[in-house]
C-alpha positions as a printed Julia matrix, in Angstrom:
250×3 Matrix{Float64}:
 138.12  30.29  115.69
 139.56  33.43  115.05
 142.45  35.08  116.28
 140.19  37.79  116.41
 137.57  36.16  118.31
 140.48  33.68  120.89
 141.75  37.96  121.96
 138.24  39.24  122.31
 136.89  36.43  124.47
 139.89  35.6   126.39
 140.69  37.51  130.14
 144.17  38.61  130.94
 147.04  36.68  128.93
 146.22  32.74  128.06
 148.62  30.66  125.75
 150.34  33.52  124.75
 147.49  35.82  123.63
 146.7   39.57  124.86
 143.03  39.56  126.12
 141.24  42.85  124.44
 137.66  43.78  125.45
 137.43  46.93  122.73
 139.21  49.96  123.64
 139.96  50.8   127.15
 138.02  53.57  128.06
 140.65  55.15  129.75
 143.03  54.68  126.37
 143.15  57.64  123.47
 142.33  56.55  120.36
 145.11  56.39  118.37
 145.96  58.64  115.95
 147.53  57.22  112.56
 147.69  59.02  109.02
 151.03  58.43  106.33
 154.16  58.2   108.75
 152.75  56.43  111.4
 154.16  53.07  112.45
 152.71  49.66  111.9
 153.24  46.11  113.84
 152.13  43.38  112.93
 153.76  39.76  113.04
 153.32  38.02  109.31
 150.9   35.4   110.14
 152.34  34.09  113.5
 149.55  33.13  116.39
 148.51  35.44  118.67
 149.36  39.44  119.25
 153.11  40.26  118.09
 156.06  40.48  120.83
 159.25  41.85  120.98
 160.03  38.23  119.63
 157.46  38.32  116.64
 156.58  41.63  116.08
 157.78  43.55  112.49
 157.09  46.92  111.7
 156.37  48.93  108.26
 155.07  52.48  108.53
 151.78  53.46  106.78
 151.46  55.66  102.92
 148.23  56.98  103.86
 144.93  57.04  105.89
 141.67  57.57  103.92
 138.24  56.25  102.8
 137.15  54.04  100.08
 133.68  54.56   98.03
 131.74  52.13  100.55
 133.33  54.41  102.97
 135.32  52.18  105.03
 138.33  53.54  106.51
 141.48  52.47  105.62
 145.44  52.44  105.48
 147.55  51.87  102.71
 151.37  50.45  102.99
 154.04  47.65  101.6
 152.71  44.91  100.3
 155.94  43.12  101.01
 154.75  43.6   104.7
 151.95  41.02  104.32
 154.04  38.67  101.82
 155.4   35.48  103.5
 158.62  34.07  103.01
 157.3   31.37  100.25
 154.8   33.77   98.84
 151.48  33.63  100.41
 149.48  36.72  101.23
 148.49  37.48  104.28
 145.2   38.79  104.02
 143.13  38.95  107.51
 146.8   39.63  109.2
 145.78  42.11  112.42
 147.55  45.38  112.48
 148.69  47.33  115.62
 150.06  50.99  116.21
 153.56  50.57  117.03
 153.78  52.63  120.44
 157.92  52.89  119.76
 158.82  56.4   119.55
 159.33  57.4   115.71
 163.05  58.07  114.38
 164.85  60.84  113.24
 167.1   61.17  110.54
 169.99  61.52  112.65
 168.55  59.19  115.56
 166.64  55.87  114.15
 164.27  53.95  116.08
 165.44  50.63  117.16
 162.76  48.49  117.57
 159.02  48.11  117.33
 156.61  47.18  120.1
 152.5   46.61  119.39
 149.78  48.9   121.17
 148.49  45.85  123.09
 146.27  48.51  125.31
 144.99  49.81  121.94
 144.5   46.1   120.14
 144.32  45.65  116.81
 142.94  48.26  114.48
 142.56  46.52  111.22
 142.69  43.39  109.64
 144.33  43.5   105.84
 142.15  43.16  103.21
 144.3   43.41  100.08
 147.79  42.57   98.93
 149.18  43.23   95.17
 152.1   42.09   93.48
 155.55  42.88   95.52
 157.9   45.35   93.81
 160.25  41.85   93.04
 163.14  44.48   91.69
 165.97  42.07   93.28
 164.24  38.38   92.75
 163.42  38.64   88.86
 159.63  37.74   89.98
 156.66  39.71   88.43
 157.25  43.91   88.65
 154.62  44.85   91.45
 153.05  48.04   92.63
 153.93  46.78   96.61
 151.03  47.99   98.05
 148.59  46.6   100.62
 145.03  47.79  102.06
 144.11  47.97  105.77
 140.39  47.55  106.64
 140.43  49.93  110.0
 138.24  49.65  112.85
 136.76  53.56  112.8
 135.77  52.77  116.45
 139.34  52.22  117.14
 141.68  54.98  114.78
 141.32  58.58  114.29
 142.86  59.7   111.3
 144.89  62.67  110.42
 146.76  64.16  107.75
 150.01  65.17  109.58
 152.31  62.75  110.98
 156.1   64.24  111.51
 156.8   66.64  108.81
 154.52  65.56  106.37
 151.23  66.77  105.94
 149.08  64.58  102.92
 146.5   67.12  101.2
 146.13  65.66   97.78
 147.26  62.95   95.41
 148.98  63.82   92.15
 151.75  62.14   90.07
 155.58  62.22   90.2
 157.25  64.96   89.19
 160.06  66.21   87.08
 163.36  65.12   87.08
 165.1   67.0    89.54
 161.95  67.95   92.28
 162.69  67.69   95.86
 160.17  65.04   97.69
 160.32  64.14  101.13
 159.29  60.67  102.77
 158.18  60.3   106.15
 158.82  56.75  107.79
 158.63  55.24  111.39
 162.53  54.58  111.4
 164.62  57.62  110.23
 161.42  60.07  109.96
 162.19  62.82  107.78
 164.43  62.87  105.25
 164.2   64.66  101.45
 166.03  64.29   97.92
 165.5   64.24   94.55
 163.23  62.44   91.94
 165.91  61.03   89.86
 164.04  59.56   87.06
 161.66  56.0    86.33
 162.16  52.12   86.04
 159.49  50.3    84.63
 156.35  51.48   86.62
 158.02  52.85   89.26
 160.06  56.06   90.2
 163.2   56.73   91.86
 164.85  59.34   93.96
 167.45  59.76   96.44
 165.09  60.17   99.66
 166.84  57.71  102.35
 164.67  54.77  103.67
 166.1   51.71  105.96
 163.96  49.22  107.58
 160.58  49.47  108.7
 160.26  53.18  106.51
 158.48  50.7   104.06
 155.42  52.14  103.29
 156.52  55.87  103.68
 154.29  58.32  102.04
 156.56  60.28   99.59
 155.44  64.05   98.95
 155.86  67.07   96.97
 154.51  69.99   99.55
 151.38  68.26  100.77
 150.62  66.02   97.53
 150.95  62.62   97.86
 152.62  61.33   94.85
 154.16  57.89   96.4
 154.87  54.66   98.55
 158.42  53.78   99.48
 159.38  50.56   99.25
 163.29  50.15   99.36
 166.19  50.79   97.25
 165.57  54.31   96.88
 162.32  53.33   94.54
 158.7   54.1    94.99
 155.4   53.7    93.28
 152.81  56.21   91.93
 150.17  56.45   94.34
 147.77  56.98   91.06
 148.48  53.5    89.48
 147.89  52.37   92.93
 144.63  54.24   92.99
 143.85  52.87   89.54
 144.22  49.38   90.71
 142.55  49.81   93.92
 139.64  50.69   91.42
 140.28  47.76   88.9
 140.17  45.57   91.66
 136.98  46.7    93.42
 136.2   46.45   97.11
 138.25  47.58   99.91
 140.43  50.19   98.44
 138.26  51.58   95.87
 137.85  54.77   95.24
 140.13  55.73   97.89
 140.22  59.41   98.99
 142.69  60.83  101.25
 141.06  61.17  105.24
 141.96  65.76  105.3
């Protein structure tokens, strides 16, 4: 059985597991668009703790051409230790309040009220810029639960209106990411198929969306690098299914 299926037929908290009926009634539906912070817990049984629980912070909300909803972020985020891909890992708001960039957040703590509002459905190649491996895009797709998420387009200071490419040498971007929130620099130049600037990122900003104005032009993924959002696009499309066609939720 499931972990899905243990939560949703389980009553109060058994063996470790959060018992979720569907959305409390009482409970807002949460609200997540690029910025908004992830948990999730790599594969481990049952919801994510304080123990278990890792965070990553989303590039984008949006819909495919089957019109699914769904979330884009790291692929590193869904990448175990020895390589395996976590597809089907669950996916939880993180409730923590967001950073600044002169005031990080700490820690990460699941929306057990809210449950889980996705499963992933897709993980590419990681970026592998430090381990020599295979150069990756580092991007995964989240199959959200519509009943369960309510996009939007502005999380922090960063409002996602369009998708476009990198661009010049020089351009100030800004990234917005669960840990130190908003912070801007410069696109610097490329490497390989990605592009690099000196917008901060620490831990659990992976994911960021990285903007020009309201364009989307980037993921963050460490290391002061990012990758087009268009190549990811154009895989998302080589690849078919959940992902394709994707089209920013405005």
């Amino acid at each position: 059985m499931s972990r899905t299926a243990r939560v949703l037929t389980m009553l109060g908290l058994a063996a470790g597991f959060v018992a979720v009926s569907g959305t409390p009634a009482h409970a807002a539906i949460p609200t997540l668009g690029g910025g908004s912070g992830i948990v999730f817990d790599q594969g481990k049984p049952g919801a994510p703790t304080p123990a278990t629980g890792l965070g990553c912070t989303l590039t984008a909300v949006g819909y495919d051409r089957s019109d699914n909803l769904v979330a884009l972020t790291n692929a590193h985020c869904f990448t175990a230790a020895d390589g395996t891909k976590l597809i089907g890992d669950e996916v939880y708001r993180d409730k923590s309040p967001a950073g600044t960039s002169v005031n990080w957040a700490t820690k990460v703590e699941a929306d057990l009220d809210a449950g889980p509002l996705g499963t992933v459905a897709y993980v590419s190649e990681q970026n592998n810029l430090l381990s020599g491996g295979p150069p990756g895009l580092d991007f995964a797709v989240i199959k959200l639960d519509p009943a369960r998420v309510a996009p939007t387009k502005t999380v922090g200071g960063v409002t996602l209106t369009s998708v476009g490419p990198p661009p010049a040498a020089g351009t100030i971007m800004c990234k917005e990411g669960h840990t130190t929130g908003l912070t801007c620099g410069m696109k610097l130049g490329t490497n390989g198929k990605w592009f690099t600037h000196t917008v901060w990122t620490w831990s659990g900003d992976s994911g960021s969306p990285v903007a020009v104005g309201q364009t989307l032009v980037g993921n963050a993924w460490g290391a002061q690098h990012s990758s087009p959002i268009l190549s990811i696009i154009d895989e998302m499309n080589a690849n078919g299914g959940v992902g394709a066609g994707f089209r920013l939720a405005t």
